[in-house]
């Protein structure tokens, strides 16, 4: 059993910063990939950032402003969000591809954390 718990969302003014965190716990053997997606009202799910090994990929709207990172010792992935804009308002979801100790690989999702950018 694996759980992902997100934290760090909230209300921030335009131009401000937030850091999201997603901690994985449970019967983890290895974490193969990590990522963040977002879902805004009236829009489909959008890739924000993902990391496979040392390779990172960012959605075009966030390039140069957001940074994904991970702490392997803590099984935690972070999303540093700078220069936030109102259009970044969304619920942000953590996604991890995890191999468990019984050697099964599956995709897991966090519960979602809301980010609101508004003055």
PDB file of C-alpha atoms in Angstrom:
ATOM      1  CA  UNK A   1       0.000   0.000   0.000  1.00  0.00           C
ATOM      2  CA  UNK A   2       1.302   3.429  -0.984  1.00  0.00           C
ATOM      3  CA  UNK A   3       0.029   6.853  -0.042  1.00  0.00           C
ATOM      4  CA  UNK A   4       0.923  10.259  -1.418  1.00  0.00           C
ATOM      5  CA  UNK A   5       0.268  13.247   0.810  1.00  0.00           C
ATOM      6  CA  UNK A   6       0.502  16.742  -0.623  1.00  0.00           C
ATOM      7  CA  UNK A   7       1.038  19.997   1.206  1.00  0.00           C
ATOM      8  CA  UNK A   8       1.887  23.623   0.545  1.00  0.00           C
ATOM      9  CA  UNK A   9      -1.020  24.972  -1.463  1.00  0.00           C
ATOM     10  CA  UNK A  10      -2.884  28.137  -0.609  1.00  0.00           C
ATOM     11  CA  UNK A  11      -3.638  31.716  -1.583  1.00  0.00           C
ATOM     12  CA  UNK A  12      -0.866  33.903  -2.949  1.00  0.00           C
ATOM     13  CA  UNK A  13      -0.730  37.263  -4.685  1.00  0.00           C
ATOM     14  CA  UNK A  14       0.397  37.563  -8.311  1.00  0.00           C
ATOM     15  CA  UNK A  15       4.174  37.540  -8.496  1.00  0.00           C
ATOM     16  CA  UNK A  16       4.465  35.534  -5.318  1.00  0.00           C
ATOM     17  CA  UNK A  17       5.882  32.081  -4.650  1.00  0.00           C
ATOM     18  CA  UNK A  18       4.725  28.786  -3.194  1.00  0.00           C
ATOM     19  CA  UNK A  19       6.379  25.435  -2.710  1.00  0.00           C
ATOM     20  CA  UNK A  20       4.345  22.272  -2.934  1.00  0.00           C
ATOM     21  CA  UNK A  21       5.492  19.003  -1.418  1.00  0.00           C
ATOM     22  CA  UNK A  22       4.364  15.425  -2.004  1.00  0.00           C
ATOM     23  CA  UNK A  23       5.523  12.745   0.400  1.00  0.00           C
ATOM     24  CA  UNK A  24       5.193   9.071  -0.483  1.00  0.00           C
ATOM     25  CA  UNK A  25       4.913   6.420   2.199  1.00  0.00           C
ATOM     26  CA  UNK A  26       4.250   2.715   2.383  1.00  0.00           C
ATOM     27  CA  UNK A  27       5.816  -0.368   0.851  1.00  0.00           C
ATOM     28  CA  UNK A  28       8.115   1.487  -1.520  1.00  0.00           C
ATOM     29  CA  UNK A  29      10.920  -0.314  -3.299  1.00  0.00           C
ATOM     30  CA  UNK A  30      11.763   2.442  -5.755  1.00  0.00           C
ATOM     31  CA  UNK A  31      10.240   5.581  -7.260  1.00  0.00           C
ATOM     32  CA  UNK A  32      10.665   5.556 -11.013  1.00  0.00           C
ATOM     33  CA  UNK A  33       9.120   8.864 -11.977  1.00  0.00           C
ATOM     34  CA  UNK A  34       7.536  11.861 -10.308  1.00  0.00           C
ATOM     35  CA  UNK A  35       5.414  14.674 -11.613  1.00  0.00           C
ATOM     36  CA  UNK A  36       2.902  17.407 -11.002  1.00  0.00           C
ATOM     37  CA  UNK A  37      -0.299  18.043 -12.944  1.00  0.00           C
ATOM     38  CA  UNK A  38      -2.986  20.639 -12.486  1.00  0.00           C
ATOM     39  CA  UNK A  39      -6.669  20.941 -13.122  1.00  0.00           C
ATOM     40  CA  UNK A  40      -8.241  24.365 -13.499  1.00  0.00           C
ATOM     41  CA  UNK A  41     -11.973  25.094 -13.740  1.00  0.00           C
ATOM     42  CA  UNK A  42     -13.192  24.565 -17.281  1.00  0.00           C
ATOM     43  CA  UNK A  43      -9.886  23.087 -18.444  1.00  0.00           C
ATOM     44  CA  UNK A  44      -8.465  19.625 -18.880  1.00  0.00           C
ATOM     45  CA  UNK A  45      -5.653  18.117 -16.875  1.00  0.00           C
ATOM     46  CA  UNK A  46      -2.350  19.779 -17.705  1.00  0.00           C
ATOM     47  CA  UNK A  47       1.207  18.627 -17.200  1.00  0.00           C
ATOM     48  CA  UNK A  48       3.102  21.034 -14.991  1.00  0.00           C
ATOM     49  CA  UNK A  49       6.398  19.211 -14.549  1.00  0.00           C
ATOM     50  CA  UNK A  50       7.771  15.720 -14.364  1.00  0.00           C
ATOM     51  CA  UNK A  51      11.075  14.061 -13.645  1.00  0.00           C
ATOM     52  CA  UNK A  52      12.297  10.669 -14.837  1.00  0.00           C
ATOM     53  CA  UNK A  53      15.753   9.916 -13.431  1.00  0.00           C
ATOM     54  CA  UNK A  54      17.629  13.186 -13.996  1.00  0.00           C
ATOM     55  CA  UNK A  55      15.513  14.300 -16.946  1.00  0.00           C
ATOM     56  CA  UNK A  56      12.926  16.994 -16.338  1.00  0.00           C
ATOM     57  CA  UNK A  57      10.082  18.221 -18.504  1.00  0.00           C
ATOM     58  CA  UNK A  58       7.921  21.290 -17.990  1.00  0.00           C
ATOM     59  CA  UNK A  59       4.674  22.472 -19.464  1.00  0.00           C
ATOM     60  CA  UNK A  60       5.136  25.521 -21.661  1.00  0.00           C
ATOM     61  CA  UNK A  61       3.108  27.877 -19.412  1.00  0.00           C
ATOM     62  CA  UNK A  62       5.426  27.291 -16.437  1.00  0.00           C
ATOM     63  CA  UNK A  63       8.848  27.061 -18.062  1.00  0.00           C
ATOM     64  CA  UNK A  64      11.341  29.337 -16.365  1.00  0.00           C
ATOM     65  CA  UNK A  65       9.072  29.902 -13.355  1.00  0.00           C
ATOM     66  CA  UNK A  66       8.531  26.458 -11.797  1.00  0.00           C
ATOM     67  CA  UNK A  67      11.120  23.910 -10.683  1.00  0.00           C
ATOM     68  CA  UNK A  68      10.571  20.263  -9.815  1.00  0.00           C
ATOM     69  CA  UNK A  69      12.941  18.508  -7.446  1.00  0.00           C
ATOM     70  CA  UNK A  70      13.043  15.432  -5.245  1.00  0.00           C
ATOM     71  CA  UNK A  71      14.565  14.278  -2.002  1.00  0.00           C
ATOM     72  CA  UNK A  72      15.118  10.556  -2.402  1.00  0.00           C
ATOM     73  CA  UNK A  73      15.918  10.034   1.268  1.00  0.00           C
ATOM     74  CA  UNK A  74      12.517  11.427   2.205  1.00  0.00           C
ATOM     75  CA  UNK A  75      10.580  10.013  -0.783  1.00  0.00           C
ATOM     76  CA  UNK A  76       9.372  13.541  -1.356  1.00  0.00           C
ATOM     77  CA  UNK A  77       8.962  15.567  -4.521  1.00  0.00           C
ATOM     78  CA  UNK A  78       8.710  19.339  -4.536  1.00  0.00           C
ATOM     79  CA  UNK A  79       7.380  21.959  -6.894  1.00  0.00           C
ATOM     80  CA  UNK A  80       8.824  25.422  -6.404  1.00  0.00           C
ATOM     81  CA  UNK A  81       6.521  27.935  -8.049  1.00  0.00           C
ATOM     82  CA  UNK A  82       7.778  31.485  -8.593  1.00  0.00           C
ATOM     83  CA  UNK A  83       6.355  34.525 -10.363  1.00  0.00           C
ATOM     84  CA  UNK A  84       2.878  33.102  -9.977  1.00  0.00           C
ATOM     85  CA  UNK A  85       0.120  34.345 -12.246  1.00  0.00           C
ATOM     86  CA  UNK A  86      -3.676  34.239 -11.877  1.00  0.00           C
ATOM     87  CA  UNK A  87      -3.773  31.660 -14.663  1.00  0.00           C
ATOM     88  CA  UNK A  88      -1.768  29.303 -12.439  1.00  0.00           C
ATOM     89  CA  UNK A  89      -4.841  28.963 -10.237  1.00  0.00           C
ATOM     90  CA  UNK A  90      -5.771  25.282 -10.151  1.00  0.00           C
ATOM     91  CA  UNK A  91      -5.778  22.154  -8.054  1.00  0.00           C
ATOM     92  CA  UNK A  92      -2.316  20.616  -8.243  1.00  0.00           C
ATOM     93  CA  UNK A  93      -1.903  16.855  -8.171  1.00  0.00           C
ATOM     94  CA  UNK A  94       1.227  14.879  -7.453  1.00  0.00           C
ATOM     95  CA  UNK A  95       1.860  11.787  -9.552  1.00  0.00           C
ATOM     96  CA  UNK A  96       4.440   9.087  -8.900  1.00  0.00           C
ATOM     97  CA  UNK A  97       5.299   5.825 -10.609  1.00  0.00           C
ATOM     98  CA  UNK A  98       6.319   3.519  -7.784  1.00  0.00           C
ATOM     99  CA  UNK A  99       7.580  -0.028  -7.577  1.00  0.00           C
ATOM    100  CA  UNK A 100       6.466  -1.604  -4.334  1.00  0.00           C
ATOM    101  CA  UNK A 101       8.299  -4.216  -2.309  1.00  0.00           C
ATOM    102  CA  UNK A 102       6.262  -6.982  -3.949  1.00  0.00           C
ATOM    103  CA  UNK A 103       7.795  -5.831  -7.250  1.00  0.00           C
ATOM    104  CA  UNK A 104       4.591  -4.404  -8.657  1.00  0.00           C
ATOM    105  CA  UNK A 105       4.769  -1.060 -10.463  1.00  0.00           C
ATOM    106  CA  UNK A 106       1.816   1.286 -10.457  1.00  0.00           C
ATOM    107  CA  UNK A 107       0.862   4.912 -10.820  1.00  0.00           C
ATOM    108  CA  UNK A 108      -0.228   6.799  -7.714  1.00  0.00           C
ATOM    109  CA  UNK A 109      -1.891  10.175  -7.252  1.00  0.00           C
ATOM    110  CA  UNK A 110      -2.004  12.624  -4.395  1.00  0.00           C
ATOM    111  CA  UNK A 111      -5.231  14.060  -3.042  1.00  0.00           C
ATOM    112  CA  UNK A 112      -4.734  17.419  -4.752  1.00  0.00           C
ATOM    113  CA  UNK A 113      -3.850  20.742  -3.209  1.00  0.00           C
ATOM    114  CA  UNK A 114      -5.494  23.995  -4.321  1.00  0.00           C
ATOM    115  CA  UNK A 115      -3.446  26.971  -5.413  1.00  0.00           C
ATOM    116  CA  UNK A 116      -5.165  30.329  -5.838  1.00  0.00           C
ATOM    117  CA  UNK A 117      -3.312  33.294  -7.288  1.00  0.00           C
ATOM    118  CA  UNK A 118      -5.258  36.467  -6.688  1.00  0.00           C
ATOM    119  CA  UNK A 119      -4.857  39.970  -5.367  1.00  0.00           C
TER     120      UNK A 119
END
